[in-house]
CSV table of C-alpha atoms in Angstrom, one decimal:
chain,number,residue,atom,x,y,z
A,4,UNK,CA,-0.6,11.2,-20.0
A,5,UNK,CA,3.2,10.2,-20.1
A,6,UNK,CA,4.1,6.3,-19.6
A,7,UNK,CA,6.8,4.2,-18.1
A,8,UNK,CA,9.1,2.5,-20.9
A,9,UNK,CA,11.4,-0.4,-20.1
A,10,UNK,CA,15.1,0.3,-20.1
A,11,UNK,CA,16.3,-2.5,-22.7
A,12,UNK,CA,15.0,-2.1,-26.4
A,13,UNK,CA,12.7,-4.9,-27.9
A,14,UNK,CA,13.8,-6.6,-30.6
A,15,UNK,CA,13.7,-4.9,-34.0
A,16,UNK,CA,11.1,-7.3,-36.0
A,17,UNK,CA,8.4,-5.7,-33.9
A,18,UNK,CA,6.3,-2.8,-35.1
A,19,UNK,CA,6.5,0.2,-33.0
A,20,UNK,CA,5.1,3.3,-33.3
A,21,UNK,CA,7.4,6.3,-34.2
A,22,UNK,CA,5.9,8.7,-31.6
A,23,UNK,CA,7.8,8.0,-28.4
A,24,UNK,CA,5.0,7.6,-25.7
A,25,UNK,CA,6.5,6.5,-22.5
A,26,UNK,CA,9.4,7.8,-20.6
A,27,UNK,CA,12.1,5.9,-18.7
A,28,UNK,CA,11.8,4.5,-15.2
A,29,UNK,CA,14.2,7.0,-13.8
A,30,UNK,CA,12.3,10.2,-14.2
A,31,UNK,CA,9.5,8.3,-12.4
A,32,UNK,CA,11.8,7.3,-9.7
A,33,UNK,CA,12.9,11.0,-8.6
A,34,UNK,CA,9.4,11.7,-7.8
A,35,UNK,CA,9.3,8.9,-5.3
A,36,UNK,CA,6.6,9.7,-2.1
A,37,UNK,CA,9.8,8.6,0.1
A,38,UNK,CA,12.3,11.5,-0.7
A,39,UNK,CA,13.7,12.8,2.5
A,40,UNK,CA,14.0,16.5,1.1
A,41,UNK,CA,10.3,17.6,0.6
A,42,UNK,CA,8.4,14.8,2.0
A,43,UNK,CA,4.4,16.1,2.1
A,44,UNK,CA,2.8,15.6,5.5
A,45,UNK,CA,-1.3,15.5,6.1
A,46,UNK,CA,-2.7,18.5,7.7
A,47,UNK,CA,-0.1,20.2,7.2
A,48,UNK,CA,2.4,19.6,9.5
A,49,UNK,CA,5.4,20.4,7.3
A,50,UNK,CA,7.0,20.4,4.4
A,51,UNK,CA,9.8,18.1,4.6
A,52,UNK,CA,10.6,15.2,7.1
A,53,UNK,CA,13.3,16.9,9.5
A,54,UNK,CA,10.2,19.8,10.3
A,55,UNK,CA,7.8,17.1,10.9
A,56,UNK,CA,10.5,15.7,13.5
A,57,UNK,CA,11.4,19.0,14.8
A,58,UNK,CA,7.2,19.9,15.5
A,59,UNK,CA,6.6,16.6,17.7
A,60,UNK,CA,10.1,17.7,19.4
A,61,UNK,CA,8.3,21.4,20.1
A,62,UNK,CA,4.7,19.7,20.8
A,63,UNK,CA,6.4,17.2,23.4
A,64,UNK,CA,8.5,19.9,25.1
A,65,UNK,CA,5.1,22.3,25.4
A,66,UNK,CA,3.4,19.4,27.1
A,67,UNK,CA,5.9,18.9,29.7
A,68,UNK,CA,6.6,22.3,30.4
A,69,UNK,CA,2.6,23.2,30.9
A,70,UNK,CA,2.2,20.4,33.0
A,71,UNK,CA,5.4,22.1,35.2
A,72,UNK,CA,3.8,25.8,35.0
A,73,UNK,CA,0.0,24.8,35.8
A,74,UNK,CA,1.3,24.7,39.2
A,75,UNK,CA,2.7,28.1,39.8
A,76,UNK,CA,1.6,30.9,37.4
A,77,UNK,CA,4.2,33.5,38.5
A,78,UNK,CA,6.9,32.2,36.7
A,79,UNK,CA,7.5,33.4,33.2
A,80,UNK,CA,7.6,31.6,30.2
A,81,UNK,CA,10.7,29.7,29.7
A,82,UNK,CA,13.2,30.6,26.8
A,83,UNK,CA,12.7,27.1,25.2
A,84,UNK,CA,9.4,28.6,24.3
A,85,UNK,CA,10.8,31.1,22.1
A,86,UNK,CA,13.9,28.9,21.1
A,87,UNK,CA,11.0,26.1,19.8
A,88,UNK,CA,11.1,27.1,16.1
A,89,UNK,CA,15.2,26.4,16.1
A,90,UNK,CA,15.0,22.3,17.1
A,91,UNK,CA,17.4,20.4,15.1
A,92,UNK,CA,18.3,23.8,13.0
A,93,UNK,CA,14.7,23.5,11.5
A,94,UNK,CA,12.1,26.4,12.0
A,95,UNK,CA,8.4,25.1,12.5
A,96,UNK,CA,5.6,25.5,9.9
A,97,UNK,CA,2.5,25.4,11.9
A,98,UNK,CA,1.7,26.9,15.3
A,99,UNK,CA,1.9,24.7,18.3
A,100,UNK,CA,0.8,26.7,20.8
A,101,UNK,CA,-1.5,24.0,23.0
A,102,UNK,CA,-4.8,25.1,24.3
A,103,UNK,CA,-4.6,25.6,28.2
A,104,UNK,CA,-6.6,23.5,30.0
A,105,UNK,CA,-9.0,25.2,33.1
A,106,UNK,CA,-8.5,22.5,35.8
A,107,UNK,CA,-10.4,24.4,38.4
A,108,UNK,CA,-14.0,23.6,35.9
A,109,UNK,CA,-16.1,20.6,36.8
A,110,UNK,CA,-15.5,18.0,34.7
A,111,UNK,CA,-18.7,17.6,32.4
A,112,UNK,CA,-19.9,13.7,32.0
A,113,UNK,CA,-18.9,12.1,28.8
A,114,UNK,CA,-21.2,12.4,25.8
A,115,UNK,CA,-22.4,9.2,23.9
A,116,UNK,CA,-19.4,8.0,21.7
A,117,UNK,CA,-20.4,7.8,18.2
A,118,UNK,CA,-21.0,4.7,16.9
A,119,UNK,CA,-18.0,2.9,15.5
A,120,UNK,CA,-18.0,2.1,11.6
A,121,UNK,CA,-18.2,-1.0,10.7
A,122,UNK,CA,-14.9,-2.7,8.4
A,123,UNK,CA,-15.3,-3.1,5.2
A,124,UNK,CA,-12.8,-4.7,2.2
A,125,UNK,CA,-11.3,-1.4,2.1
A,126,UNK,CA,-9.9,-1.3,5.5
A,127,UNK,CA,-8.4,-4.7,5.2
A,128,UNK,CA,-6.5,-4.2,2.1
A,129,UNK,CA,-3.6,-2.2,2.0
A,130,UNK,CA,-4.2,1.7,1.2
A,131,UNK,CA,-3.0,3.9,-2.0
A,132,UNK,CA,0.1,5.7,-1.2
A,133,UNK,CA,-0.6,8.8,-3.2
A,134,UNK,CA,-3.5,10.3,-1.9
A,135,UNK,CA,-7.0,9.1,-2.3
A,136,UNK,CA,-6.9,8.2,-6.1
A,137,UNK,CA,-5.4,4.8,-6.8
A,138,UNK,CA,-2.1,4.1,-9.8
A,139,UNK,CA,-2.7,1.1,-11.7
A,140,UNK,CA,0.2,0.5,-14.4
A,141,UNK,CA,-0.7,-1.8,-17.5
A,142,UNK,CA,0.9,-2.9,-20.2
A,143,UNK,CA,-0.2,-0.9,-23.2
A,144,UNK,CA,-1.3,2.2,-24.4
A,145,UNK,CA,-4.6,4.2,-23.7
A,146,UNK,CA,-7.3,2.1,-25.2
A,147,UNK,CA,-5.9,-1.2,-24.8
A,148,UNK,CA,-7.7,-3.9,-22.9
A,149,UNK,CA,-5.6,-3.7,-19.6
A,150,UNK,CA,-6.4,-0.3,-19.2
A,151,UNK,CA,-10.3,-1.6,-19.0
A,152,UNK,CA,-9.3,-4.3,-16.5
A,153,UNK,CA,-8.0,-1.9,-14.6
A,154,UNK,CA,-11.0,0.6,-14.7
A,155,UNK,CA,-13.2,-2.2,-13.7
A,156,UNK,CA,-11.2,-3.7,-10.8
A,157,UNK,CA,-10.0,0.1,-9.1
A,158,UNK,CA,-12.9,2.4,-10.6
A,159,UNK,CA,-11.8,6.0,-11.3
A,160,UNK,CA,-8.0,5.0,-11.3
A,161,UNK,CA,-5.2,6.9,-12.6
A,162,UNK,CA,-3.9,3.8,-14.9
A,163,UNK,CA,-0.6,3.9,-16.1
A,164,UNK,CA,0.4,3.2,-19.3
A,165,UNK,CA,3.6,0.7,-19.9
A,166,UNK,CA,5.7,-0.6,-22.7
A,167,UNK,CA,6.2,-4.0,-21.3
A,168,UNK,CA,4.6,-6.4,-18.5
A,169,UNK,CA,8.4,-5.6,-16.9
A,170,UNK,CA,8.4,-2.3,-16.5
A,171,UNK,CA,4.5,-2.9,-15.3
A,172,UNK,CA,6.5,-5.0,-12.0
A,173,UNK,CA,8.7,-2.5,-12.1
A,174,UNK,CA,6.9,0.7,-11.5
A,175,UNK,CA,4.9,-1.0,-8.4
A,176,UNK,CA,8.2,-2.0,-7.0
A,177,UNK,CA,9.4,1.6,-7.1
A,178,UNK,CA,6.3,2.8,-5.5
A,179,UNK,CA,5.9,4.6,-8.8
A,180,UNK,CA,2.6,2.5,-9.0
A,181,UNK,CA,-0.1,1.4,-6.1
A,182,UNK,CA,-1.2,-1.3,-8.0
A,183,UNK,CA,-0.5,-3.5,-11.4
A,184,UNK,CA,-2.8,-5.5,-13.8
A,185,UNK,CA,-1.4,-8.6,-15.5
A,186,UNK,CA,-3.2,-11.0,-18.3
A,187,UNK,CA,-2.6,-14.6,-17.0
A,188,UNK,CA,-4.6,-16.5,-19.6
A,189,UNK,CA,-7.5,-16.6,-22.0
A,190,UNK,CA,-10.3,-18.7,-22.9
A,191,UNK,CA,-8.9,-19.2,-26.3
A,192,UNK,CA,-5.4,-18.1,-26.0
A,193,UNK,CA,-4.6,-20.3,-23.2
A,194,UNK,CA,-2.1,-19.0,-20.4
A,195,UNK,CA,0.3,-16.1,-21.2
A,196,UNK,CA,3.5,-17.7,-20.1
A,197,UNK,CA,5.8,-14.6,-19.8
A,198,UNK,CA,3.9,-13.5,-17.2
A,199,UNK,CA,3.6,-16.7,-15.0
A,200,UNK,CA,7.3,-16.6,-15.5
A,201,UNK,CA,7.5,-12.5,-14.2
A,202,UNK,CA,5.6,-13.8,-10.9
A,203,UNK,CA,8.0,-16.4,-10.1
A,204,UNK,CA,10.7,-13.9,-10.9
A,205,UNK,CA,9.8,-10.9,-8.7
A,206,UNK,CA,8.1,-10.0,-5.6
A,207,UNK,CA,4.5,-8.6,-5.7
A,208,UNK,CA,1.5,-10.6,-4.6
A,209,UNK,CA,-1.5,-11.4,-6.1
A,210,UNK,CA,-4.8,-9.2,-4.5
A,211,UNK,CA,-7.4,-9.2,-6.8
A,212,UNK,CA,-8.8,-11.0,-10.2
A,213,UNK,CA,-11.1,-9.5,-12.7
A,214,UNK,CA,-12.2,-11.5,-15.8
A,215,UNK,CA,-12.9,-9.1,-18.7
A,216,UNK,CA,-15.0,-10.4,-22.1
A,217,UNK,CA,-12.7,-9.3,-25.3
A,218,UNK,CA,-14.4,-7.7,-28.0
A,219,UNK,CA,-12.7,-7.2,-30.8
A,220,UNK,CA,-13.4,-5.1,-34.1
A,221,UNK,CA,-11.3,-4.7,-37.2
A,222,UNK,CA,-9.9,-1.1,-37.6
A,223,UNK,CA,-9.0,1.2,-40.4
A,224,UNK,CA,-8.5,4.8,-41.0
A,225,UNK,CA,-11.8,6.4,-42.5
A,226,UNK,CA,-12.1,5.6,-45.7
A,227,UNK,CA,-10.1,2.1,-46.3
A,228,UNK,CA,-12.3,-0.2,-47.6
A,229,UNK,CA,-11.6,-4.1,-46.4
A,230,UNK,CA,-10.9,-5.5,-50.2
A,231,UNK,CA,-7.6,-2.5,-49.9
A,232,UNK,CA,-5.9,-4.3,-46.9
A,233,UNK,CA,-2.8,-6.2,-47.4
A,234,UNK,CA,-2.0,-6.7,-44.1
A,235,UNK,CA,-3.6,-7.5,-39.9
A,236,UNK,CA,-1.4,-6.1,-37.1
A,237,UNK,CA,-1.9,-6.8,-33.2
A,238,UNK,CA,-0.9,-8.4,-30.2
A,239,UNK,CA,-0.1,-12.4,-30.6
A,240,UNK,CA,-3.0,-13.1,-28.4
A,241,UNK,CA,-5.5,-11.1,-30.3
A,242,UNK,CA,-4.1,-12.3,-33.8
A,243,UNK,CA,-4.7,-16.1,-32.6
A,244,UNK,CA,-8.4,-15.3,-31.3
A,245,UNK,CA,-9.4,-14.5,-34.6
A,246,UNK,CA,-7.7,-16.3,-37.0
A,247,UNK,CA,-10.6,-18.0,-38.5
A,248,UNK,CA,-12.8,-14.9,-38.9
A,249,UNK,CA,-10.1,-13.2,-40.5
A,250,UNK,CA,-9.6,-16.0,-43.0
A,251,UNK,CA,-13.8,-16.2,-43.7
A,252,UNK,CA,-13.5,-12.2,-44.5
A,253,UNK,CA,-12.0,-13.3,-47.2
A,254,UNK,CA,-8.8,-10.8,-46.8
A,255,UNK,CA,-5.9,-11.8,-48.3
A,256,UNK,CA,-3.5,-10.0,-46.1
A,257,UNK,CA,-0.3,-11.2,-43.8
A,258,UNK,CA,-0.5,-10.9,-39.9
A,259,UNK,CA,2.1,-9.0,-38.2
A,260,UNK,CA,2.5,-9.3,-34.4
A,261,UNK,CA,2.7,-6.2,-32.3
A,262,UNK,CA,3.2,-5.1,-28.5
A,263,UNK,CA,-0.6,-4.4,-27.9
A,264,UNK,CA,-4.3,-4.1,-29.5
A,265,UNK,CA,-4.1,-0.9,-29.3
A,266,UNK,CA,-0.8,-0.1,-29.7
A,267,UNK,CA,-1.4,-1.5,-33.2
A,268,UNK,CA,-4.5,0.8,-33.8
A,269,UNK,CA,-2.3,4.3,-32.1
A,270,UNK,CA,0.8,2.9,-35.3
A,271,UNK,CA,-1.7,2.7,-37.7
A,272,UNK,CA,-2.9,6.1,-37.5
A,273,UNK,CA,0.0,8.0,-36.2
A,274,UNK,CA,2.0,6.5,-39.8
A,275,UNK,CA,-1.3,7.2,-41.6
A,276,UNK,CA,-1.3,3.7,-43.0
A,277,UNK,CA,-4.0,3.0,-45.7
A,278,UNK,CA,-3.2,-0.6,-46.4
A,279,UNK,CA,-3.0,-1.6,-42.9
A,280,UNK,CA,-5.8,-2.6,-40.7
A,281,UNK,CA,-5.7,-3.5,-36.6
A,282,UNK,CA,-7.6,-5.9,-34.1
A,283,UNK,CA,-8.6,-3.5,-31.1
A,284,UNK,CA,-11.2,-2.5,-29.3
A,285,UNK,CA,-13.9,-0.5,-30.5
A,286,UNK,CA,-12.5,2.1,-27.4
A,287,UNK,CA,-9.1,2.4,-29.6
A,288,UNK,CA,-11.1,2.9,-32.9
A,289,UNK,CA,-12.2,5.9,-30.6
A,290,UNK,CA,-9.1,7.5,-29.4
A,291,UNK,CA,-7.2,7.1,-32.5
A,292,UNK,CA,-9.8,7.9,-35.2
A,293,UNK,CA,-10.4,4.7,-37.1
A,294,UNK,CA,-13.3,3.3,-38.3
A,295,UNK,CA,-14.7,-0.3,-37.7
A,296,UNK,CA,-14.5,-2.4,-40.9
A,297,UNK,CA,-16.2,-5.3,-39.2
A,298,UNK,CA,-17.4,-5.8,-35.4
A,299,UNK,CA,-17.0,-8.7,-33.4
A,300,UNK,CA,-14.4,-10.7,-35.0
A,301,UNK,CA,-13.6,-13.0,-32.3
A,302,UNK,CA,-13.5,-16.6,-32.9
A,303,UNK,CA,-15.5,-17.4,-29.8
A,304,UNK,CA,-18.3,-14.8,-28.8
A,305,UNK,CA,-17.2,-16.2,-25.4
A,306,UNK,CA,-13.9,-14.8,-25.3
A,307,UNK,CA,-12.3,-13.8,-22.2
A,308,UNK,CA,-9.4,-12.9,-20.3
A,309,UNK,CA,-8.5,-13.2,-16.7
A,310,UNK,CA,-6.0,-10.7,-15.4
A,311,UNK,CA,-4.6,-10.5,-11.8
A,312,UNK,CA,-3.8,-7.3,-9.5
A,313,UNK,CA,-0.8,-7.2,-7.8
A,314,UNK,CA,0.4,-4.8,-5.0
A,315,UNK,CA,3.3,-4.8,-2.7
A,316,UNK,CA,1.7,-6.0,0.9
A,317,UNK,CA,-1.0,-8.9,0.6
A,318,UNK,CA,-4.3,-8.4,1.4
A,319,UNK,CA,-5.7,-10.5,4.8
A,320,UNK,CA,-7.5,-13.5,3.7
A,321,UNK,CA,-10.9,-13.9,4.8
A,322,UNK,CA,-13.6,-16.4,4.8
A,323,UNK,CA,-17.1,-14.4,4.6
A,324,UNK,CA,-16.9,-14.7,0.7
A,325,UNK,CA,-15.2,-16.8,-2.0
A,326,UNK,CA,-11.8,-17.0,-2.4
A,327,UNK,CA,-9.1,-17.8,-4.6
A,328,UNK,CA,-5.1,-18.9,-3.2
A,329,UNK,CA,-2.4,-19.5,-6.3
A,330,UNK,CA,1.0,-20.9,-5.3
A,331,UNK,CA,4.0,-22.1,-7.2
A,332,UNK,CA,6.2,-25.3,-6.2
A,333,UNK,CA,8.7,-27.9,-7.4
A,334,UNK,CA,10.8,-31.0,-6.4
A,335,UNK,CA,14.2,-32.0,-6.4
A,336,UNK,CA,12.9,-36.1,-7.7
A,337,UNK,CA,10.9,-34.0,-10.9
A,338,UNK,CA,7.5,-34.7,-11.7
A,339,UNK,CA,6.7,-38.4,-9.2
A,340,UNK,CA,5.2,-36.2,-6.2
A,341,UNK,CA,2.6,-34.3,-8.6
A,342,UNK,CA,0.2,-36.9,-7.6
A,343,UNK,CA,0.7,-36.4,-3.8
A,344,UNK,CA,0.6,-33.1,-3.9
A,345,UNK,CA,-2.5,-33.4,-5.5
A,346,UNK,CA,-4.1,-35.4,-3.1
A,347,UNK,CA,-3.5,-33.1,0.1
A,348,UNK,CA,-6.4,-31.0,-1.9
A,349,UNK,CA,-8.6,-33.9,-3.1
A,350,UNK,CA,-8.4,-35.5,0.6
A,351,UNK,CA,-9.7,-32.0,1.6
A,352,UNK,CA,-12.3,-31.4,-1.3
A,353,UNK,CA,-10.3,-28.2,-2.2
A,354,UNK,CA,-11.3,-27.4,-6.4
A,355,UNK,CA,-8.2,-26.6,-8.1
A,356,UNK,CA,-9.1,-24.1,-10.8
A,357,UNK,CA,-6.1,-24.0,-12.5
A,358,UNK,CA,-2.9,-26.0,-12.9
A,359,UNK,CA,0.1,-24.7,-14.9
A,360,UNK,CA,3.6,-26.1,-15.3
A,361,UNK,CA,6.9,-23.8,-16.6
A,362,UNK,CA,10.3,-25.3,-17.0
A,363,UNK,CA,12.6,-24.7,-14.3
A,364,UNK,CA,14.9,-21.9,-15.3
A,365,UNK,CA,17.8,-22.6,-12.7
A,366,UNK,CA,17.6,-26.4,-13.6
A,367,UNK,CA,16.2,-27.1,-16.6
A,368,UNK,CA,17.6,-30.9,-17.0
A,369,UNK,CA,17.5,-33.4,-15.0
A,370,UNK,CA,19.9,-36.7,-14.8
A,371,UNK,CA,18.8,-40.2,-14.3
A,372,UNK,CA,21.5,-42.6,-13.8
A,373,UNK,CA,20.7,-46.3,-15.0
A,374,UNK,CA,23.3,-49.0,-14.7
A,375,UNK,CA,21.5,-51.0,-17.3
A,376,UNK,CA,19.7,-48.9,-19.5
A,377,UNK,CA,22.2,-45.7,-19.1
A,378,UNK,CA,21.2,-42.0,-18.4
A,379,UNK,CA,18.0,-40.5,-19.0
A,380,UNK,CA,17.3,-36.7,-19.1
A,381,UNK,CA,14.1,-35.1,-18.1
A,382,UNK,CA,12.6,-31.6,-18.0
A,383,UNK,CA,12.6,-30.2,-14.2
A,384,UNK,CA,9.2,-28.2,-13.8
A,385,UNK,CA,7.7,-25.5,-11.7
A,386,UNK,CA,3.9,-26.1,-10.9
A,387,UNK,CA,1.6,-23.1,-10.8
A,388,UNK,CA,-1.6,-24.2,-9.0
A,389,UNK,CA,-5.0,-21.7,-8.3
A,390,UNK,CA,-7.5,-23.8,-5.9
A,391,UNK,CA,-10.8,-22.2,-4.2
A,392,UNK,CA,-9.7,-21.8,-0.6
A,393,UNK,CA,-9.1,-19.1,1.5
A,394,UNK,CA,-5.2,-19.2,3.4
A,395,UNK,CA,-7.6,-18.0,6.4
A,396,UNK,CA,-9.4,-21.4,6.2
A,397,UNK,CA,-8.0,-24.2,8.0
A,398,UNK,CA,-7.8,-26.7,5.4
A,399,UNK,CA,-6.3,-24.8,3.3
A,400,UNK,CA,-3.4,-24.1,5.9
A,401,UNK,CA,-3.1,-28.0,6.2
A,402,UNK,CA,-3.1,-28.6,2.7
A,403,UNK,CA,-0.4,-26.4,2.2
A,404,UNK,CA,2.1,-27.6,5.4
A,405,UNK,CA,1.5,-31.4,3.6
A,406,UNK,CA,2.1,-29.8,0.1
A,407,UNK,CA,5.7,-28.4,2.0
A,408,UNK,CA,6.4,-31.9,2.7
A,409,UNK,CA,7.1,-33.6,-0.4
A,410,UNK,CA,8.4,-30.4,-2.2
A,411,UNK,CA,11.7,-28.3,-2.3
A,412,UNK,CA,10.4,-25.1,-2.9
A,413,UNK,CA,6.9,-23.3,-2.2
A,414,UNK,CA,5.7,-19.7,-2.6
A,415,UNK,CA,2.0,-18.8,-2.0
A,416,UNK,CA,1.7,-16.2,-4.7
A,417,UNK,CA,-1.8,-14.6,-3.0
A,418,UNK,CA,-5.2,-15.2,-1.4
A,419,UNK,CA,-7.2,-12.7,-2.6
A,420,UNK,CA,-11.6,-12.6,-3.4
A,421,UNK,CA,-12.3,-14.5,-6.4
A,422,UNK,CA,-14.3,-12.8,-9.5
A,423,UNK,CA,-18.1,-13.4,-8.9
A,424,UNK,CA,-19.6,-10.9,-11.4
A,425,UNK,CA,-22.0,-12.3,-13.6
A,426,UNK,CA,-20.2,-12.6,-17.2
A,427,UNK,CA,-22.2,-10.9,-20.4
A,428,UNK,CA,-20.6,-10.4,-23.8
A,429,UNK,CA,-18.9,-7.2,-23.7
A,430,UNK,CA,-20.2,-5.0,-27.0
A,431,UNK,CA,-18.1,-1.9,-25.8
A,432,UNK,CA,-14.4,-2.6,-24.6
């Protein structure tokens, strides 16, 4: 499977592997479901855009001009029923003769309509745009534990593979994508800040969490025996969630940061490194031939990551199960109105879940004049707050119009069904 790959390079100090894997945005782009030249229609109405035009031009002319002939039968068939297949200087790709209707037989009473089907999640949320199987782009390579986020929120996806969370925005926003999956924090990593920046900074909405438990294992090509290592490679995240196992294997090695788990594991094997060993999961060791030197080498056997879908449309909110609303704000006087703002959900016994502040790109300083003490200089801040309320709920409506109140800027960033699956240490991701 071929991948998106960002169109800027990443900086040099990071390993990458040597066997290009992803393609650029722009061979994705010509492939777009919106080209005018050889759109696709259902049932096959035609094969580009101007003969689906030119058939409901035919089909509405044949339905006027029966209605005129039903009437008297001795005329002959008009020339703009053999001229039909020339509308707009496009020939027709389907027959569209109509099927004549005998108005002289009784009418028959009307059967029992079928019962209607009732609406499920499915209907409310907006549908894949290329066909019946839903794209999910991640960032990563096959293997890596985005691609098992993604598995478990949109089973039997076609994921995606990316070379940054970027291009992962990107590829949605071209429609190369239906759907993305984003790592927002992690029960010992703490919150991946790149990306709460990427959702302030473009403009997909939040539909869907999934919290995945991280296993990881200690990879090697066959062979390599742990006391051979002289160095760890991964993602940053992974590194920091097992520092202190690493260090009680008593391997004396250096840790070098990569793009992703498994990225790390696909490098090690494709360069056929024998004094190199990756954290990955045991799915990579899989794919890319490695063995596992040790299992389990979390700090924390309750390690876990919470990642975020995010589509084009929003879904509609509802209030028949849990949900989860995350928004974004900030204030021209800095950080005096956090309290208040914090009150219009305590007054309405709304939990917040999660509350994360960012520097404010734009306007990163903020002056304080003093006559008598002189000028001060504080950090401006964006607020990135989760809460368990649906936006279909009427408190969390009013909390949010008193929230608009005391701040200059506020962006509902999705409502979407919190997570409820039971958590269990995960032994194979």
């Amino acid at each position: 499977m071929q991948a998106v790959t960002p169109t800027q390079n990443l900086n040099s100090s990071i390993i990458r592997p040597s066997k290009p894997r992803l393609n650029q945005l722009t061979r994705f782009a010509v492939r777009c479901v919106y080209r005018s030249d050889s759109v696709q229609f259902p049932n096959g109405v035609g094969s580009s855009r101007a003969d689906w035009q030119s058939s409901c031009a035919i089909l509405s002319s044949k339905v006027f001009s029966q209605d005129q002939d039903s009437g008297d039968k001795s005329n002959p068939p008009s020339a703009s029923d053999h001229l039909a297949a020339a509308v707009n200087g496009h020939k027709t790709s389907i027959d569209l003769n109509l099927v004549p209707i005998n108005k002289n037989k009784k009418l028959q009473p009307p059967s029992q309509p079928p019962p209607q089907k009732p609406l499920t999640i499915t209907d409310l949320s907006p549908a894949p745009m290329h066909g019946s199987q839903m794209r999910v782009a991640y960032q990563g390579v096959p293997g890596a534990y985005s691609e098992a986020a993604a598995g478990k929120a949109y089973p039997n996806c076609e994921a995606i593979p990316c070379d940054q969370f970027e291009v992962a925005f990107q590829a949605v926003e071209l429609w190369i994508a239906d759907r993305a999956v984003l790592p927002v924090e992690n029960s010992l990593g703490g919150s991946i800040h790149r990306n709460y920046d990427l959702l302030l900074r473009h403009r997909l909405h939040i539909v869907g969490e999934v919290q995945l438990p991280v296993h990881h294992c200690l990879l090697a090509l066959p062979g390599v025996k742990k006391e051979y290592l002289t160095r760890v490679i991964s993602h940053p995240q992974a590194l920091s969630q097992c520092e202190h196992t690493i260090t009680k294997l008593g391997l004396n090695v250096t840790r070098e940061a990569v793009d992703d788990t498994a990225g790390a594991a696909e490098y090690i094997a494709t360069n056929n490194l024998r004094d190199t060993a990756a954290i990955a999961s045991a799915r990579a060791a899989e794919l890319y031939g490695l063995q596992i030197l040790a299992d389990g080498i979390q700090d924390d056997l309750g390690n876990v990551t919470r990642f975020v879908m995010l589509a084009r449309d929003p879904i509609i909110p509802r209030t028949d199960r849990p949900f989860k609303t995350s928004i974004v704000f900030a204030h021209d006087k800095g950080t005096s109105v956090l309290f208040k703002v914090l009150s219009a959900f305590a007054f309405r016994n709304i939990s917040l879940t999660k509350i994360e502040s960012r520097p404010h790109r734009n306007r990163p300083i903020r002056l304080v004049d003093d006559a008598n003490v002189g000028t001060a200089k504080h950090f401006e801040y964006m607020f990135y707050v989760d809460f368990e309320a649906s936006m279909a709920e009427v408190r969390a409506q009013n909390a949010l119009a008193e929230v608009q109140e005391f701040t200059s800027f506020l962006r509902v960033l999705g409502s979407y069904p919190m997570d409820m699956t039971p958590w269990c240490p995960s032994r194979g991701v």
